[in-house]
mmCIF file of C-alpha atoms and ligand atoms in Angstrom:
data_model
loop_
_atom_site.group_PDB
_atom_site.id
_atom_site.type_symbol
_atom_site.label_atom_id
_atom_site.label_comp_id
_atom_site.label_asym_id
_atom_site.label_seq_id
_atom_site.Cartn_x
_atom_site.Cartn_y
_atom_site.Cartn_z
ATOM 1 C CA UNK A 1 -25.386 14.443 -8.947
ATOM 2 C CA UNK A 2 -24.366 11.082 -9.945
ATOM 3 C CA UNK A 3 -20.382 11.399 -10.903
ATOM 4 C CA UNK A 4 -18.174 9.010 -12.914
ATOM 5 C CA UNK A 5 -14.367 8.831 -12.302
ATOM 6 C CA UNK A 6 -12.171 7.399 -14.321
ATOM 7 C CA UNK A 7 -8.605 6.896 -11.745
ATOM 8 C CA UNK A 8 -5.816 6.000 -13.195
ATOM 9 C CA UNK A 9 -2.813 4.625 -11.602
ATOM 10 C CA UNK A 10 0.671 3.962 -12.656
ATOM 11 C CA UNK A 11 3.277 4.583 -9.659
ATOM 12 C CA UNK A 12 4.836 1.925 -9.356
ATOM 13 C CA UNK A 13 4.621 -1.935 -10.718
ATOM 14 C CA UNK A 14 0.541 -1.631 -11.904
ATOM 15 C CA UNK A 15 -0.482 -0.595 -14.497
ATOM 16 C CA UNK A 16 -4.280 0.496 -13.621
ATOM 17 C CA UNK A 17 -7.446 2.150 -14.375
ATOM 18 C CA UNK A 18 -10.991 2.243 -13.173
ATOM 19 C CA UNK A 19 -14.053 3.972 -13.106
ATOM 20 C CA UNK A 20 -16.110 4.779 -10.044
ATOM 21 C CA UNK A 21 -19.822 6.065 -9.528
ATOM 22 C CA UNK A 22 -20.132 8.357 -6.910
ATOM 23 C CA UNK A 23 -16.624 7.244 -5.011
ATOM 24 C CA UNK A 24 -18.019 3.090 -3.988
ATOM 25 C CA UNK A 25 -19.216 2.197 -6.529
ATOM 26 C CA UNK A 26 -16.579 -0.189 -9.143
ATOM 27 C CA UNK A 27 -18.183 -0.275 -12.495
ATOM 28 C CA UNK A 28 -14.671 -1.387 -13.947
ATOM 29 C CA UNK A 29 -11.272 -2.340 -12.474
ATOM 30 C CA UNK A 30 -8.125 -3.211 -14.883
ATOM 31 C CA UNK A 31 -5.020 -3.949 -13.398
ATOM 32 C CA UNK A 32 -1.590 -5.124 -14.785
ATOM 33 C CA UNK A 33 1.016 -6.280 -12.524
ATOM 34 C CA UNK A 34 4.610 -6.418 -13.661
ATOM 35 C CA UNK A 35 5.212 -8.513 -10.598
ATOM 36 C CA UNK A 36 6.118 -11.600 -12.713
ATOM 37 C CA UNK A 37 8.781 -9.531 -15.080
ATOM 38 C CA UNK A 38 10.443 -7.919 -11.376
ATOM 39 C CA UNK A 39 10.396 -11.006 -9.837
ATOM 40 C CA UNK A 40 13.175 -12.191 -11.941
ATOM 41 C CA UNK A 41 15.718 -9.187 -10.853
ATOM 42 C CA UNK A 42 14.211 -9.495 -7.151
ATOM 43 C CA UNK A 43 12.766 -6.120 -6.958
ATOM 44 C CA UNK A 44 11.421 -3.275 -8.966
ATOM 45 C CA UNK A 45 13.419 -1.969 -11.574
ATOM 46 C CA UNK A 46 12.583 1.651 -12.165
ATOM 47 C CA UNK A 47 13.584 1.765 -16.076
ATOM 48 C CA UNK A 48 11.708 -1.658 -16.677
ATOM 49 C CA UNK A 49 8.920 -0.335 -14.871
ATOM 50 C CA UNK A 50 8.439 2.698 -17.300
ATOM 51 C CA UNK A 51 8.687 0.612 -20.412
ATOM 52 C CA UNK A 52 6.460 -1.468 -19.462
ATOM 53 C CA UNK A 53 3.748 0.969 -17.909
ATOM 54 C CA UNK A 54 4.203 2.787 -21.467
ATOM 55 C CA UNK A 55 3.380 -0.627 -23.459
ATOM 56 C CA UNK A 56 0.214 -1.054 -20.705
ATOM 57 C CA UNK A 57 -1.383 2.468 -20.258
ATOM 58 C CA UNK A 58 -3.580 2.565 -23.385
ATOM 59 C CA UNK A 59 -5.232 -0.701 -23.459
ATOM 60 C CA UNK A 60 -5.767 -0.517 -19.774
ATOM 61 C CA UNK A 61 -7.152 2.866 -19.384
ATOM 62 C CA UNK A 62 -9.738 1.703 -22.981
ATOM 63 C CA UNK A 63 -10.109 -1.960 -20.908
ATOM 64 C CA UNK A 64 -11.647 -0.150 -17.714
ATOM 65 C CA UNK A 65 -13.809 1.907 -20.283
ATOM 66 C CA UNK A 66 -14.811 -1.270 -22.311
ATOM 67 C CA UNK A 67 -15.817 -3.531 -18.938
ATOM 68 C CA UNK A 68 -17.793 -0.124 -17.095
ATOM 69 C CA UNK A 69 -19.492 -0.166 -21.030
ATOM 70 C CA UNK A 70 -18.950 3.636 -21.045
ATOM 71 C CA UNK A 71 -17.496 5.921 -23.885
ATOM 72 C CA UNK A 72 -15.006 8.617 -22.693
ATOM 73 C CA UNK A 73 -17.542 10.950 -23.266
ATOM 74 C CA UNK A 74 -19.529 9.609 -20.115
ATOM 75 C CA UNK A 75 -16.457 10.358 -17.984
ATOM 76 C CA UNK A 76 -17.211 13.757 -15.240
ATOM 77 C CA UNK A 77 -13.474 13.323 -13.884
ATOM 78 C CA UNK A 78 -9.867 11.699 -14.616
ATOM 79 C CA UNK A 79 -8.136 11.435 -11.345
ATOM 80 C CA UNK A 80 -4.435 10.180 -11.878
ATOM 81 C CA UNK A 81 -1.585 9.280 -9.188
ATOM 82 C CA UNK A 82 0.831 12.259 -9.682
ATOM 83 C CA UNK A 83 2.949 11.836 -6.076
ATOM 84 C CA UNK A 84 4.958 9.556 -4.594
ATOM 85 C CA UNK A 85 6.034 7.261 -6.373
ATOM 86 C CA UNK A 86 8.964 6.274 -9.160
ATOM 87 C CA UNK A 87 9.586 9.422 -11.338
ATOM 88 C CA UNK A 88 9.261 6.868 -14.866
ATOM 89 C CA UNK A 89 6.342 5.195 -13.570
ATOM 90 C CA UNK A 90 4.439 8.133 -12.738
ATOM 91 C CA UNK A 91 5.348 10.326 -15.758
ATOM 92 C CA UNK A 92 3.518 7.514 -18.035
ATOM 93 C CA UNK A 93 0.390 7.878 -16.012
ATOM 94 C CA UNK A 94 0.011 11.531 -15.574
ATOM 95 C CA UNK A 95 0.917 12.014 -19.252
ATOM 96 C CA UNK A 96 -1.796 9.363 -20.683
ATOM 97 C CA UNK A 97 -4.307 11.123 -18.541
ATOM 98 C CA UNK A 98 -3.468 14.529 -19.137
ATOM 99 C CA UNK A 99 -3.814 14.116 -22.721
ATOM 100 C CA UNK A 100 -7.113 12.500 -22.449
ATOM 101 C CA UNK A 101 -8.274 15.417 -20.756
ATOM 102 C CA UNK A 102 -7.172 17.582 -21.981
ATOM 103 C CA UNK A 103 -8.671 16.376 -25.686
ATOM 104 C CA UNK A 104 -11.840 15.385 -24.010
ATOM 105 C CA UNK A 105 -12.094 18.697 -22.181
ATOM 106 C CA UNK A 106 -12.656 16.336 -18.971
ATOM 107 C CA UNK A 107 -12.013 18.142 -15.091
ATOM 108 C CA UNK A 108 -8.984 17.216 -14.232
ATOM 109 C CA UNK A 109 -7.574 15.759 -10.918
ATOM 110 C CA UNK A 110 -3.849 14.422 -10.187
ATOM 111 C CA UNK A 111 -4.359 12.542 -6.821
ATOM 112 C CA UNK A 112 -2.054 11.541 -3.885
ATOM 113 C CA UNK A 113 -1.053 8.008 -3.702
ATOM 114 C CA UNK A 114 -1.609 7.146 -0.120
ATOM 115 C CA UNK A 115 -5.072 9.398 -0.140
ATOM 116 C CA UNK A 116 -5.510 6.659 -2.449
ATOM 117 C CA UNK A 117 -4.735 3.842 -0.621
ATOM 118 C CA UNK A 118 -7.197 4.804 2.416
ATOM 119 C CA UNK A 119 -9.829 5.448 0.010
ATOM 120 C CA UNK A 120 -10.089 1.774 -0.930
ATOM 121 C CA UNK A 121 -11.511 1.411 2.246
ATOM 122 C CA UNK A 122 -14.575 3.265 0.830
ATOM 123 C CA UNK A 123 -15.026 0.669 -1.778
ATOM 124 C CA UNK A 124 -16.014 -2.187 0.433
ATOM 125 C CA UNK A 125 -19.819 -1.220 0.658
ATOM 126 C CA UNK A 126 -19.677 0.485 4.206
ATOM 127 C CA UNK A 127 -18.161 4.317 5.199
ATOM 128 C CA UNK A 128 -16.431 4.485 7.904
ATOM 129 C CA UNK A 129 -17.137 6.958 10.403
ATOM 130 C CA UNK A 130 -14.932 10.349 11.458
ATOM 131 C CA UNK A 131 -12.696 10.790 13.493
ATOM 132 C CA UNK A 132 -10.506 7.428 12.451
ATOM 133 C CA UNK A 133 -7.034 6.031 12.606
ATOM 134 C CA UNK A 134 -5.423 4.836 9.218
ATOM 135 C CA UNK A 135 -2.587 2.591 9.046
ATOM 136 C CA UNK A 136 -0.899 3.064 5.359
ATOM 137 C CA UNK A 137 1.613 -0.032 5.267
ATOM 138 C CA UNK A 138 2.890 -0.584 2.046
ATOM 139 C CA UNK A 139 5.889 -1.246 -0.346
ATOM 140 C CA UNK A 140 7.456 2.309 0.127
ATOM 141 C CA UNK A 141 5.352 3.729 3.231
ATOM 142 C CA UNK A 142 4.508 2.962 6.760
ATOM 143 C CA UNK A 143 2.152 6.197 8.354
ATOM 144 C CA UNK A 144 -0.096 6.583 11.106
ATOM 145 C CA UNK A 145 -3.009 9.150 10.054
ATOM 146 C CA UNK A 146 -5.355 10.508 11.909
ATOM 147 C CA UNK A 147 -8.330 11.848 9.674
ATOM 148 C CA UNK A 148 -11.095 14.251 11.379
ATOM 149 C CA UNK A 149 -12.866 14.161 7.844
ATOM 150 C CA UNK A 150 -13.035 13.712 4.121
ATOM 151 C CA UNK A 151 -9.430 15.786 3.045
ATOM 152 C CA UNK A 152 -8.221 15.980 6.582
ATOM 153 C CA UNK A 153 -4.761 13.918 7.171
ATOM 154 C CA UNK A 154 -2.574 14.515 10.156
ATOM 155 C CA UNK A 155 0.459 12.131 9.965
ATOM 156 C CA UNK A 156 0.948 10.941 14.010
ATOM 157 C CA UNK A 157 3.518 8.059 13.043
ATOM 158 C CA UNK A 158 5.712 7.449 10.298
ATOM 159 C CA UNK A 159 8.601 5.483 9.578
ATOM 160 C CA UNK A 160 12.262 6.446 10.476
ATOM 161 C CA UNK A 161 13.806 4.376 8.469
ATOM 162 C CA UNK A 162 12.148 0.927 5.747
ATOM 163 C CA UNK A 163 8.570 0.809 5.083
ATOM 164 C CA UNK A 164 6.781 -2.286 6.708
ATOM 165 C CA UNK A 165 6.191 -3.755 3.081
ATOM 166 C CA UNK A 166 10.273 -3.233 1.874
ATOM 167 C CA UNK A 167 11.219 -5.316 5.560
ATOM 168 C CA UNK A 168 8.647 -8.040 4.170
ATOM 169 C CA UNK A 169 10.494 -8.300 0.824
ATOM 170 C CA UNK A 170 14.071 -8.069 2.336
ATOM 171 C CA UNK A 171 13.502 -10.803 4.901
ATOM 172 C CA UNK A 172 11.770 -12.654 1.901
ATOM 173 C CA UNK A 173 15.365 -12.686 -0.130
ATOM 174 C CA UNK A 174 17.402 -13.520 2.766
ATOM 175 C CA UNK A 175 14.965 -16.429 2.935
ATOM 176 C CA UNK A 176 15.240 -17.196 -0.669
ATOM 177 C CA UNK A 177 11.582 -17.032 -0.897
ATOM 178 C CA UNK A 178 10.146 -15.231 -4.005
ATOM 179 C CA UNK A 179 9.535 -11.458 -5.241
ATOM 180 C CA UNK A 180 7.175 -9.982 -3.670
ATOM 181 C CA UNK A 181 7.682 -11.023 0.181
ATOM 182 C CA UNK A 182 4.867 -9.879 1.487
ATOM 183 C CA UNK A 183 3.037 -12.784 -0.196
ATOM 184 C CA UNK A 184 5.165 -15.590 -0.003
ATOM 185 C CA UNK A 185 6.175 -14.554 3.743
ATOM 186 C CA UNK A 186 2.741 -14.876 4.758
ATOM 187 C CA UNK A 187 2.011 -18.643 2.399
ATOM 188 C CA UNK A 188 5.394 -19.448 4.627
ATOM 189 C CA UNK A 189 4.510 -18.609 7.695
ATOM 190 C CA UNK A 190 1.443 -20.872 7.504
ATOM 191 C CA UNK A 191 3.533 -23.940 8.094
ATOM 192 C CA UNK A 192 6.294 -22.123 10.829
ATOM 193 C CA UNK A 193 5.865 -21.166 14.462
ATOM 194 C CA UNK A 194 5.308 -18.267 15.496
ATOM 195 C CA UNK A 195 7.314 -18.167 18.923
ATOM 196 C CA UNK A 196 10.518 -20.487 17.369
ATOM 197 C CA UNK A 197 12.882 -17.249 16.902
ATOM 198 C CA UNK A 198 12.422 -14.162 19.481
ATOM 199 C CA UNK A 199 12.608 -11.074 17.740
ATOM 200 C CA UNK A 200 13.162 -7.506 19.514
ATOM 201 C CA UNK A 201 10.514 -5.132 19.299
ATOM 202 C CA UNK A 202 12.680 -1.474 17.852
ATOM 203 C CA UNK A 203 12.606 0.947 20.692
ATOM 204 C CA UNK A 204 10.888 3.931 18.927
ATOM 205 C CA UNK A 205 9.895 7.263 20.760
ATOM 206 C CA UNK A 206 5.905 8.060 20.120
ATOM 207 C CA UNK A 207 3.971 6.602 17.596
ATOM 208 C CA UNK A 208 6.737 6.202 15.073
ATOM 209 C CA UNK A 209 8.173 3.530 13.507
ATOM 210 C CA UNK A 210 11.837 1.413 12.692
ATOM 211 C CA UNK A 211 12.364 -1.739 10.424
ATOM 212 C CA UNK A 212 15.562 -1.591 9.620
ATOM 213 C CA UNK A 213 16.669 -3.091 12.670
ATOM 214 C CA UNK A 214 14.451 -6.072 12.292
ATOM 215 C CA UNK A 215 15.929 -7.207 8.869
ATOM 216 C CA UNK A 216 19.464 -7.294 10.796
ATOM 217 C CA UNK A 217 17.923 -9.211 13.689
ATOM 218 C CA UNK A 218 16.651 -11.676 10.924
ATOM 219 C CA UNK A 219 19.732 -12.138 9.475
ATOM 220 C CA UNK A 220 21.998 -12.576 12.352
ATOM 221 C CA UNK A 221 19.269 -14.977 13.992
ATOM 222 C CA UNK A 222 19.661 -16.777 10.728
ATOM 223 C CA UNK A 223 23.566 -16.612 10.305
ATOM 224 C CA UNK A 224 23.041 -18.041 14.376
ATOM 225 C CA UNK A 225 20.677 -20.706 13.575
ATOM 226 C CA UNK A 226 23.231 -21.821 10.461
ATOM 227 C CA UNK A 227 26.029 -21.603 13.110
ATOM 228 C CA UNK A 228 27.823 -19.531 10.149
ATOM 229 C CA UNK A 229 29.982 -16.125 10.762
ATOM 230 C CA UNK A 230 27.897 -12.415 10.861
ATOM 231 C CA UNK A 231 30.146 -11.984 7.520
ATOM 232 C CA UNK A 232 28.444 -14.257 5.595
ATOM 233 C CA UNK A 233 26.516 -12.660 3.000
ATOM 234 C CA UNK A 234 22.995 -12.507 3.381
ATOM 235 C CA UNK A 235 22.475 -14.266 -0.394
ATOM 236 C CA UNK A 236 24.493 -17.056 0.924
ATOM 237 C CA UNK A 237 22.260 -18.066 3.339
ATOM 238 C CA UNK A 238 19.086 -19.236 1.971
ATOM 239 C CA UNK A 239 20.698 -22.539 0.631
ATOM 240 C CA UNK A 240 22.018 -23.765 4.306
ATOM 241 C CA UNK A 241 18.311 -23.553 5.549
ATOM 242 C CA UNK A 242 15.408 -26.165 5.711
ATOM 243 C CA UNK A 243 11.752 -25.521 4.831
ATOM 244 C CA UNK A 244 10.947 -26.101 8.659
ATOM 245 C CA UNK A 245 13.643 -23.064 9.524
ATOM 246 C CA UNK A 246 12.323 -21.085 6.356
ATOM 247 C CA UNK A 247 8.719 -21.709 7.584
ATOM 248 C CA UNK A 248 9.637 -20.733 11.458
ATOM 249 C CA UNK A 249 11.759 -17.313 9.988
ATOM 250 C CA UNK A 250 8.760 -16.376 8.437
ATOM 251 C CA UNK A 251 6.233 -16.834 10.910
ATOM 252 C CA UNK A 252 8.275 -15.066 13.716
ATOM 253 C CA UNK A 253 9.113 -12.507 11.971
ATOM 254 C CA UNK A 254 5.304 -11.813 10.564
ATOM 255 C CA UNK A 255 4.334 -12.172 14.150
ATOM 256 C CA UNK A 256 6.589 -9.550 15.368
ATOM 257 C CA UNK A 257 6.282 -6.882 12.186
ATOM 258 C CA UNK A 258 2.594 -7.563 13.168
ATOM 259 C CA UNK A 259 2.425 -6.793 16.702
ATOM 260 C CA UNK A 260 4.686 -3.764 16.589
ATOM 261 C CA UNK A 261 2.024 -2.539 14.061
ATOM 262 C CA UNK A 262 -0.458 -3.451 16.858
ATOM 263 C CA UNK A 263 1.176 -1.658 19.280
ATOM 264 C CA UNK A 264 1.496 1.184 17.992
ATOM 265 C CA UNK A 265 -1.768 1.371 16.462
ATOM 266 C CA UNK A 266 -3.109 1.011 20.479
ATOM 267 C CA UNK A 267 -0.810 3.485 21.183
ATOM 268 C CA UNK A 268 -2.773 5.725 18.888
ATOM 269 C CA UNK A 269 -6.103 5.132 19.898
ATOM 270 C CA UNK A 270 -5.404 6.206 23.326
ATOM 271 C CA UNK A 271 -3.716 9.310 22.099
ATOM 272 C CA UNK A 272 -6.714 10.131 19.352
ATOM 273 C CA UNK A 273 -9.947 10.248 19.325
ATOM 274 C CA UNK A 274 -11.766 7.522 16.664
ATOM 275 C CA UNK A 275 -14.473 5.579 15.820
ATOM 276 C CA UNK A 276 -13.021 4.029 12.853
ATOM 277 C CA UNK A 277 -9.527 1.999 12.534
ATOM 278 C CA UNK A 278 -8.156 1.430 8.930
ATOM 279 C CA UNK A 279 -5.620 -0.752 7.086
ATOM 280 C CA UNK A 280 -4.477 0.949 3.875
ATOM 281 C CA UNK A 281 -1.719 -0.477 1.486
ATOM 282 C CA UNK A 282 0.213 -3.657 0.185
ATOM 283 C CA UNK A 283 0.485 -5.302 3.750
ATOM 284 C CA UNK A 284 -3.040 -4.338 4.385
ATOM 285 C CA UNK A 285 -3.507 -7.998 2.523
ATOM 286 C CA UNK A 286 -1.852 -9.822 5.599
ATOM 287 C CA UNK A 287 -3.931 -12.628 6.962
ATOM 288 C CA UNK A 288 -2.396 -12.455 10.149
ATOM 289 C CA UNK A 289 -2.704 -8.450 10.419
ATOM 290 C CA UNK A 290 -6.344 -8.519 9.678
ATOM 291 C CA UNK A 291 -6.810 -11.323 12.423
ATOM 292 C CA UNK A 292 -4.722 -9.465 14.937
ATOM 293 C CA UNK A 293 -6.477 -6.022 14.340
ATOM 294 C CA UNK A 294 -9.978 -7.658 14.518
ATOM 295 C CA UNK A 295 -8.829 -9.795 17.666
ATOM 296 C CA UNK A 296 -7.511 -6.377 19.167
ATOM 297 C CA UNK A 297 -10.045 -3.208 18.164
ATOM 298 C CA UNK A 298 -13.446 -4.911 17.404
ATOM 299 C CA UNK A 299 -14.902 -4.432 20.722
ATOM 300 C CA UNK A 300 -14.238 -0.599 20.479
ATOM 301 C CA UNK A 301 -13.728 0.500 17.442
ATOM 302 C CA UNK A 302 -15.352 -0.066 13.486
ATOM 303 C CA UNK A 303 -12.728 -2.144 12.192
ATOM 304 C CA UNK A 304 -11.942 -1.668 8.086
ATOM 305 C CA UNK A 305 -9.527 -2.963 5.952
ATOM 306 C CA UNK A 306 -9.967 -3.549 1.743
ATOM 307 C CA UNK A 307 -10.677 -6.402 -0.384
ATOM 308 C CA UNK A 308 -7.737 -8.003 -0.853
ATOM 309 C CA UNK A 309 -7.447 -7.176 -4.497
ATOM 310 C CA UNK A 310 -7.686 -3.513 -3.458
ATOM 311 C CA UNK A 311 -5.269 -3.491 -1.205
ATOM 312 C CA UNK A 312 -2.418 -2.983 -3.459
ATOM 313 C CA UNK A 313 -2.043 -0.823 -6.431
ATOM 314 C CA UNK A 314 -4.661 -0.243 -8.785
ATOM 315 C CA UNK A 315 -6.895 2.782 -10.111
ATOM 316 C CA UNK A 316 -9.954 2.187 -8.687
ATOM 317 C CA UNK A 317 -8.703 4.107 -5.167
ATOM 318 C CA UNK A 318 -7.527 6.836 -7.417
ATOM 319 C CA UNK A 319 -11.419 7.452 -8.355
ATOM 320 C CA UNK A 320 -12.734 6.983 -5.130
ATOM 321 C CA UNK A 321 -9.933 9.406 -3.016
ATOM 322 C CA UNK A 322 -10.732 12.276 -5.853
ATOM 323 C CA UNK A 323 -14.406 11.913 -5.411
ATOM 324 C CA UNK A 324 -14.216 12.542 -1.643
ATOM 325 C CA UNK A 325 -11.710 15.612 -2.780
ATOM 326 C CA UNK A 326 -14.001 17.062 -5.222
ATOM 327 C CA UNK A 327 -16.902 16.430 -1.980
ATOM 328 C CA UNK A 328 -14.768 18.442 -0.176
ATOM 329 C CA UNK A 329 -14.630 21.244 -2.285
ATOM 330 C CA UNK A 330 -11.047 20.618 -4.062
ATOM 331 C CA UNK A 331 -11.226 22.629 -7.815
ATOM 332 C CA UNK A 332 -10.123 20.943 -10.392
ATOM 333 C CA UNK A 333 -6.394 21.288 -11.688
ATOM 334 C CA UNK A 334 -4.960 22.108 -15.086
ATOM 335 C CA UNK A 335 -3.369 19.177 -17.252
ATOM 336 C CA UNK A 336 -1.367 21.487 -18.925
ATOM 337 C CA UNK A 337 0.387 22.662 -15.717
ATOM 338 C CA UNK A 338 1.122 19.437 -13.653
ATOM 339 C CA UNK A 339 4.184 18.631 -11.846
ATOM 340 C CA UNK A 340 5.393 15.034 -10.638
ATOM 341 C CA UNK A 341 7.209 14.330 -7.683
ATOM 342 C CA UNK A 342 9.057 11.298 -6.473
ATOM 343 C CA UNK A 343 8.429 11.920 -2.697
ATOM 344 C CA UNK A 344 5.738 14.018 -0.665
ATOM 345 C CA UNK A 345 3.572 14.162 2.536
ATOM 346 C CA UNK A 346 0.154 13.519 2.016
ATOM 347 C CA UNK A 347 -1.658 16.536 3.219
HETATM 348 O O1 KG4 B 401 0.629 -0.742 -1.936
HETATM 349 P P1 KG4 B 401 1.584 -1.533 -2.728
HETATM 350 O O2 KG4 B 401 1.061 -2.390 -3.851
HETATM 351 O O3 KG4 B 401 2.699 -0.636 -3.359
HETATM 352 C C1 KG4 B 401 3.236 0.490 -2.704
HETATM 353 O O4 KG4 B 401 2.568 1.575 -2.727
HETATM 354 O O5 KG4 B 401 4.322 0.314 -2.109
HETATM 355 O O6 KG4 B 401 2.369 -2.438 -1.663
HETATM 356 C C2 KG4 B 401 3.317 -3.412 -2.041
HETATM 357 C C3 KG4 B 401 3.877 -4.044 -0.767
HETATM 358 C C4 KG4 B 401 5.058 -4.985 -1.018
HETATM 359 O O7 KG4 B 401 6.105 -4.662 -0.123
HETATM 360 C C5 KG4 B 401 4.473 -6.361 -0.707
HETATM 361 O O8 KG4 B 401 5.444 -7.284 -0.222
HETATM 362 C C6 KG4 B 401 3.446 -6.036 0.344
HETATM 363 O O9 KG4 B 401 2.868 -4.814 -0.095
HETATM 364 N N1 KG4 B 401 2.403 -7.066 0.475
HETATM 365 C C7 KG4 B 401 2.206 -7.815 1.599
HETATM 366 C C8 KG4 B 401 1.166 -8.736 1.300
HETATM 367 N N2 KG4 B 401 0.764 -8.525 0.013
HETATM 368 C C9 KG4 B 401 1.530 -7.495 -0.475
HETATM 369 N N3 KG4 B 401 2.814 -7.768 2.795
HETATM 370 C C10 KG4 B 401 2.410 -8.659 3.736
HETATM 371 N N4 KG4 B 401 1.454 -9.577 3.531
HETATM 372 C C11 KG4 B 401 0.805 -9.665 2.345
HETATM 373 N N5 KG4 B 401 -0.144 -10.596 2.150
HETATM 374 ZN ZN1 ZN B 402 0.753 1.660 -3.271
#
């Protein structure tokens, strides 16, 4: 039976909605970025975020209606980010889209965020085949899942400390490069080399991750190169360096953040059966990473990552992570009864 999603998606800094046919196929995608109001604080801030989302939500969710040229009426399922995510963010989301189900009598699905993100993978035009290994690297995650099917996730690496995506935006400010890092590490990199500053590789047991050791290697290479004292504060230091040193920061370190995700993505594939290897999430858009993971696994393994565009936040995932759900056999939940939560493991 053909089925239309509409996935809505307002976690973090997008706001965004979509609808899906049958899980692949994008009839609309709207997506509002607050990236340009953050960038001026340097990060997120949680209370901005939830005005804004609330000023977004409606013309978004009727936008992604509008551009699929559907009424809500031709709408099977809502599917809505409920978990993780910030508490503000995620309360304007889940409350636009349990009211429109609930007054629309539509089935109702509150999805998990990083489902999400490896769903976007589904969106490119090709499935990837079970079993697989999906890297989720973004803003507020770093996991290693192993997925034996649709609605199967064993986490076999995580982070013990910052996500991948938050050690791309710290470095960024130490750097004095713009909100968010990910981006403008990567445009800086393109100019530096790679090999100028030698960065240690963390010493982490299994499959699991640590960044928070590479942001202090960055900085005290930095307060080295600058011949300044390790109490120099961090903001200080973008003003002492050139573009060349900026450049040669940022390729080292996206060199290094890049192989350990190699590594340990190797790692993996010895340990666990797959056919498939997926990026998922914010860094997923990394030139370099893509490169790397092709260079590395396309001899023996289906390599996948998602258009650019879908790599980050936006609600067309959403759709396509509930339809596999709902595939699976998932019932649908009630709007009336649906909690939020901040932080969760995807199960
Ligand atoms: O998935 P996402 O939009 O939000 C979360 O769920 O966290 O990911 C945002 C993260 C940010 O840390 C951003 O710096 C990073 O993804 N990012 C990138 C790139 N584009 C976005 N990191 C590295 N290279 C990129 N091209
Ligand atoms: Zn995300």
């Amino acid at each position: 039976m053909e089925m239309k999603i509409l996935g809505i998606e307002s976690s973090c800094d997008e706001t965004a909605a979509s609808v899906v046919e049958n899980g692949s196929k994008i009839l609309s995608n709207v997506v509002v970025s607050q990236i340009d109001i953050h960038a001026a604080y340097g990060g997120v801030i949680p209370e901005v975020a939830a005005r804004s989302h609330i000023e977004a939500i409606n013309p978004v969710i009727k936008k992604a209606l509008t551009d699929a040229k559907l009424s809500i009426h031709d709408i099977d399922a809502i599917a809505v980010t409920h978990t993780p995510g910030l508490v503000g963010s995620l309360l304007v989301g889940t409350l636009a889209a349990r009211t429109i189900a609930v007054v629309n009598n539509i089935p109702f699905y509150p999805t998990h965020h990083l489902k999400s993100h490896i769903y976007a993978n589904w969106l490119s035009g090709y499935q990837p085949e079970f079993p697989l290994l999906a890297a989720v690297i973004s803003g507020g995650h770093t996991q290693i899942i192993h997925m034996q099917r649709h609605d199967h996730f064993d986490i076999i690496g995580t982070t013990r400390d910052d996500a991948i995506g938050e050690c791309f935006d710290k470095i960024a400010k130490i750097l004095g490069l713009p909100y968010p890092g990910g981006p403008s590490i990567a445009k800086a990199a393109q100019r530096g080399n790679p090999t100028k500053y030698k960065l240690p590789i963390p010493k982490v047991d299994d499959l699991d991750f640590s960044f928070s050791g590479l942001k202090t290697a960055v900085l005290r290479a930095v307060q080295k190169e600058l011949n300044l004292p390790i109490t120099t504060p961090s903001y200080e230091l973008q003003k002492h360096l050139s573009e060349q040193q900026i450049a040669d920061f940022a390729a080292s370190f996206q060199a290094t953040a890049v192989n350990i995700l190699i590594q340990k993505l190797k790692k993996a594939s010895q340990k666990y059966p797959a056919k498939s290897i997926l990026l998922a999430g914010g860094v997923s858009a990394n030139q370099e990473l893509r490169t790397q993971l092709k260079k590395t696994f396309s001899k023996t393994h289906q390599v996948f990552f998602p258009d650019p565009k879908l790599s980050t936040d936006n609600g067309a995932m959403v759709a396509s992570a509930a339809y596999y759900s709902i595939q699976s056999g998932e019932s649908a939940s009630d709007p009336y009864d649906l909690d939020i939560s901040p932080r969760s493991i995807i199960h």
